[in-house]
mmCIF file of C-alpha atoms in Angstrom:
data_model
loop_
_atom_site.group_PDB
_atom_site.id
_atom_site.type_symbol
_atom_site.label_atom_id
_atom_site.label_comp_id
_atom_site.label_asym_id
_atom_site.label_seq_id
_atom_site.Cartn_x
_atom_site.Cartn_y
_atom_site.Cartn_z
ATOM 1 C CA UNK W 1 77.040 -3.845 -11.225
ATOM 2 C CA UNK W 2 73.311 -3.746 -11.594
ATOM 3 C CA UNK W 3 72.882 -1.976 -7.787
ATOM 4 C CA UNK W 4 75.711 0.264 -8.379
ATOM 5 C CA UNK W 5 73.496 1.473 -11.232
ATOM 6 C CA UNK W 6 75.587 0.301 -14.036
ATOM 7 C CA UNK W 7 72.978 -1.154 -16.031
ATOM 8 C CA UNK W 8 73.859 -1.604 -18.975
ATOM 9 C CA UNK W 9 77.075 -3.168 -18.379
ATOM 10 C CA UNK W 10 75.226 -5.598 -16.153
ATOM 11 C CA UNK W 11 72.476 -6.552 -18.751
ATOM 12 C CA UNK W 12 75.898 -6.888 -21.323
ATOM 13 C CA UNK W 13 77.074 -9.664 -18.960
ATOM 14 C CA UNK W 14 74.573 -11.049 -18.021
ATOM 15 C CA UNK W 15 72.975 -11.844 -21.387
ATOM 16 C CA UNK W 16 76.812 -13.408 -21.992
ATOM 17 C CA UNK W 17 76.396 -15.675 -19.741
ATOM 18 C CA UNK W 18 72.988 -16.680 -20.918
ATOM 19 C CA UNK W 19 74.325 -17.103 -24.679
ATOM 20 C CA UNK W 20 77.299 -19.522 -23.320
ATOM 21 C CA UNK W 21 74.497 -21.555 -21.222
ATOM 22 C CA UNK W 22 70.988 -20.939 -21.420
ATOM 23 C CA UNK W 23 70.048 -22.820 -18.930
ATOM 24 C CA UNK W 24 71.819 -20.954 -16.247
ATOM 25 C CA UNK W 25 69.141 -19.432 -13.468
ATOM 26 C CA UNK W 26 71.007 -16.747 -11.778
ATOM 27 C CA UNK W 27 71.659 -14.656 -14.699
ATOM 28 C CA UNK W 28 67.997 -14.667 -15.544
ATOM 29 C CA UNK W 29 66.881 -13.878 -11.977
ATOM 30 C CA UNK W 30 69.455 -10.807 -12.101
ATOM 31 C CA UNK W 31 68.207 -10.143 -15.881
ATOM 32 C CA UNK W 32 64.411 -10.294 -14.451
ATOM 33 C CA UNK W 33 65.211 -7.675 -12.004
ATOM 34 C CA UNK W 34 67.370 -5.226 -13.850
ATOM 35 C CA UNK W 35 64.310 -5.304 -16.266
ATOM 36 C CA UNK W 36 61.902 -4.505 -13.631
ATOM 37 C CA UNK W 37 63.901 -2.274 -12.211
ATOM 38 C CA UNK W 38 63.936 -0.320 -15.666
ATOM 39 C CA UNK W 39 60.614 -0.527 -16.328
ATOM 40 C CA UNK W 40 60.865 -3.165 -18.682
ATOM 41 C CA UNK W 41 57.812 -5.040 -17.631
ATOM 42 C CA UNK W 42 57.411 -7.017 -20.444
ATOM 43 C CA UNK W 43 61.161 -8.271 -20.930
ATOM 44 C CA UNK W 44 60.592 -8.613 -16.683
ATOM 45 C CA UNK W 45 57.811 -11.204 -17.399
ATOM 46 C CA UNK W 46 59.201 -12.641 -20.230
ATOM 47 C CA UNK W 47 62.886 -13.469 -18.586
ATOM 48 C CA UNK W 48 60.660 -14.977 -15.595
ATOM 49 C CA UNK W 49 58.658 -17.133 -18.066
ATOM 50 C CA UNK W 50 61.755 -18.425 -19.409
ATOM 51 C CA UNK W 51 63.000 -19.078 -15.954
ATOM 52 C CA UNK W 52 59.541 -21.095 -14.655
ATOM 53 C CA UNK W 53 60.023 -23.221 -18.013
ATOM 54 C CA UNK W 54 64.046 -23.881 -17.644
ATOM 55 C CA UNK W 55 62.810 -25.034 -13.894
ATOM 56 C CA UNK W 56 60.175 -26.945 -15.271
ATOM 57 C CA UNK W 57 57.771 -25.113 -12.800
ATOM 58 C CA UNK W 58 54.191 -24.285 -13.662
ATOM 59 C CA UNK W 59 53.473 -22.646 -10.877
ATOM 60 C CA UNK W 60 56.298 -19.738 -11.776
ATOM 61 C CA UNK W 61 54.630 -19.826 -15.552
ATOM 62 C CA UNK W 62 51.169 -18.665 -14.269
ATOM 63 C CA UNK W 63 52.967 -16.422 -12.319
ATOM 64 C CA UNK W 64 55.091 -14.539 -15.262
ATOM 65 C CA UNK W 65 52.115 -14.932 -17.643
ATOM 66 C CA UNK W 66 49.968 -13.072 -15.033
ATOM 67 C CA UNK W 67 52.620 -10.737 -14.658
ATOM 68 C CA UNK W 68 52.501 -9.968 -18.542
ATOM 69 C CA UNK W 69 48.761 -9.940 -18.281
ATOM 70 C CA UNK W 70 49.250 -6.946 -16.430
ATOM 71 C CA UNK W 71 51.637 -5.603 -17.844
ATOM 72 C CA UNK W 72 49.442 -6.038 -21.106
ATOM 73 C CA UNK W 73 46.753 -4.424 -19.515
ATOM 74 C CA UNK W 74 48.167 -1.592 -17.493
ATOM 75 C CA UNK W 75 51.965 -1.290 -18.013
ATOM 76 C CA UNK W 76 53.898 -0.995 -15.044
ATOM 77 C CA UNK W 77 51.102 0.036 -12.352
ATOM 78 C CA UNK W 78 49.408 -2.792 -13.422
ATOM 79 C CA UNK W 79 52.190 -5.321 -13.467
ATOM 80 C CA UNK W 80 53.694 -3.704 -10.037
ATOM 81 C CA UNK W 81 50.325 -4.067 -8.191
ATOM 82 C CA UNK W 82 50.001 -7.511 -9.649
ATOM 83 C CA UNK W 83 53.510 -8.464 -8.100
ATOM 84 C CA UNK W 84 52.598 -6.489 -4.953
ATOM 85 C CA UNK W 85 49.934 -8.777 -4.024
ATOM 86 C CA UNK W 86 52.131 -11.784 -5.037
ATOM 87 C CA UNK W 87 54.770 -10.515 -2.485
ATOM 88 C CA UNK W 88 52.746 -9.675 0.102
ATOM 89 C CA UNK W 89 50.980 -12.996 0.463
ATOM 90 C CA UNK W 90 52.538 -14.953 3.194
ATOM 91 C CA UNK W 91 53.337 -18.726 1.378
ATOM 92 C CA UNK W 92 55.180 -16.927 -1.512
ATOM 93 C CA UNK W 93 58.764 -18.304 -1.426
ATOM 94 C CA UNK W 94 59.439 -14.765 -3.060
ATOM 95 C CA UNK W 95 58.237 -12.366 -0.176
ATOM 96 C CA UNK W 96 61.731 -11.334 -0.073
ATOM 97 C CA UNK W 97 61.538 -9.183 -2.575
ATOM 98 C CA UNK W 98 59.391 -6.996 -0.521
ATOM 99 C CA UNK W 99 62.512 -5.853 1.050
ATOM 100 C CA UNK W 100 65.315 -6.336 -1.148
ATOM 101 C CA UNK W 101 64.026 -5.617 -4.883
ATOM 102 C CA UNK W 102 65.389 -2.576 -6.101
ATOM 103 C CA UNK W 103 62.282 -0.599 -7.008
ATOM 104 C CA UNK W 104 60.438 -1.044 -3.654
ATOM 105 C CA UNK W 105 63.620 0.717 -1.758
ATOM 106 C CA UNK W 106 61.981 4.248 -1.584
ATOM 107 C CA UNK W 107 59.545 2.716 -0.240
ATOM 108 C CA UNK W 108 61.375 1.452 3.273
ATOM 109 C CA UNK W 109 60.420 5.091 5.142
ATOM 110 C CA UNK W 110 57.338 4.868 4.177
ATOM 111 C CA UNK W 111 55.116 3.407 7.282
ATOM 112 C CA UNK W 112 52.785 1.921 5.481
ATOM 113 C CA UNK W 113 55.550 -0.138 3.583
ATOM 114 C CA UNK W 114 55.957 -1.409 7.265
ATOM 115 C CA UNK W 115 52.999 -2.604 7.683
ATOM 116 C CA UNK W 116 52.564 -4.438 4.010
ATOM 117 C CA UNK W 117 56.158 -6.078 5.505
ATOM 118 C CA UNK W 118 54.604 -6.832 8.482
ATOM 119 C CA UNK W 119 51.806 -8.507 6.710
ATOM 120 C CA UNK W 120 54.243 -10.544 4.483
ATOM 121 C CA UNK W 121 56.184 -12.121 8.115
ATOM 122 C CA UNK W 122 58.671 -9.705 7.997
ATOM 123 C CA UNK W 123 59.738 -8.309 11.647
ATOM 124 C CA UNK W 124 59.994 -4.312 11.777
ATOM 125 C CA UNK W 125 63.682 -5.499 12.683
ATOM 126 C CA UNK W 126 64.097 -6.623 8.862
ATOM 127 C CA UNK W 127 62.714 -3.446 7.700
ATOM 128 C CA UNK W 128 64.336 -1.127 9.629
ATOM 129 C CA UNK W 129 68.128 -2.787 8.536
ATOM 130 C CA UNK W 130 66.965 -2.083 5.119
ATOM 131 C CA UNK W 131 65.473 1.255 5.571
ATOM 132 C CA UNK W 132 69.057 2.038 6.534
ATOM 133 C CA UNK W 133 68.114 2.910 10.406
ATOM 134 C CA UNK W 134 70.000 0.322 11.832
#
């Protein structure tokens, strides 16, 4: 629902499933996205908070609470170049968002997004499938 732009309906399900079991993951990945992709940065960094502490992962809690730093500081800009430079270092387990997170996908012509991917281990290959030339 979410990438066929239904939105709302998605966030409606979504939150259902988090009120019948809150400790379910997937819908708050999903939720974390939609927000982001809505420029929710807050409710982005907050669902990803939630997510670090149902995993019991610190590392993912610095993470969202520097990602609401930002936000804090400098709205979405801020929180967007923040996760940029997560994403684009190499060891992040979540480099994949460089190339599948909805609002990086006007991005894929770009050549310079090629390079950042590039940067991040991903082959021009990867990009190129995404960028919808292959």
């Amino acid at each position: 629902l979410m990438h066929a732009g239904r939105l709302a309906e998605a966030e409606r399900l979504l939150t259902g499933l988090l009120r019948l079991d809150p400790a379910l993951t997937a819908p708050m990945l999903h939720l974390a996205s939609l927000y982001l992709h809505s420029g929710r940065g807050a409710e982005h960094a907050a669902m990803l908070a939630r997510l670090a502490q149902v995993r019991r992962n610190p590392v993912q809690a610095l993470q969202a609470r520097a990602l609401a730093d930002a936000f804090a500081r400098g709205g979405m800009p801020a929180l967007l170049a923040t996760r940029r430079d997560a994403v684009l270092a190499s060891d992040d387990p979540h480099s994949i968002a460089i190339l599948v997170d909805l609002p990086l996908a006007p991005l894929r012509r770009d050549p310079r997004f090629a390079q950042r991917a590039a940067r991040a281990g991903f082959t021009p290959a990867m990009v190129a499938v995404l960028a919808g030339e292959r």
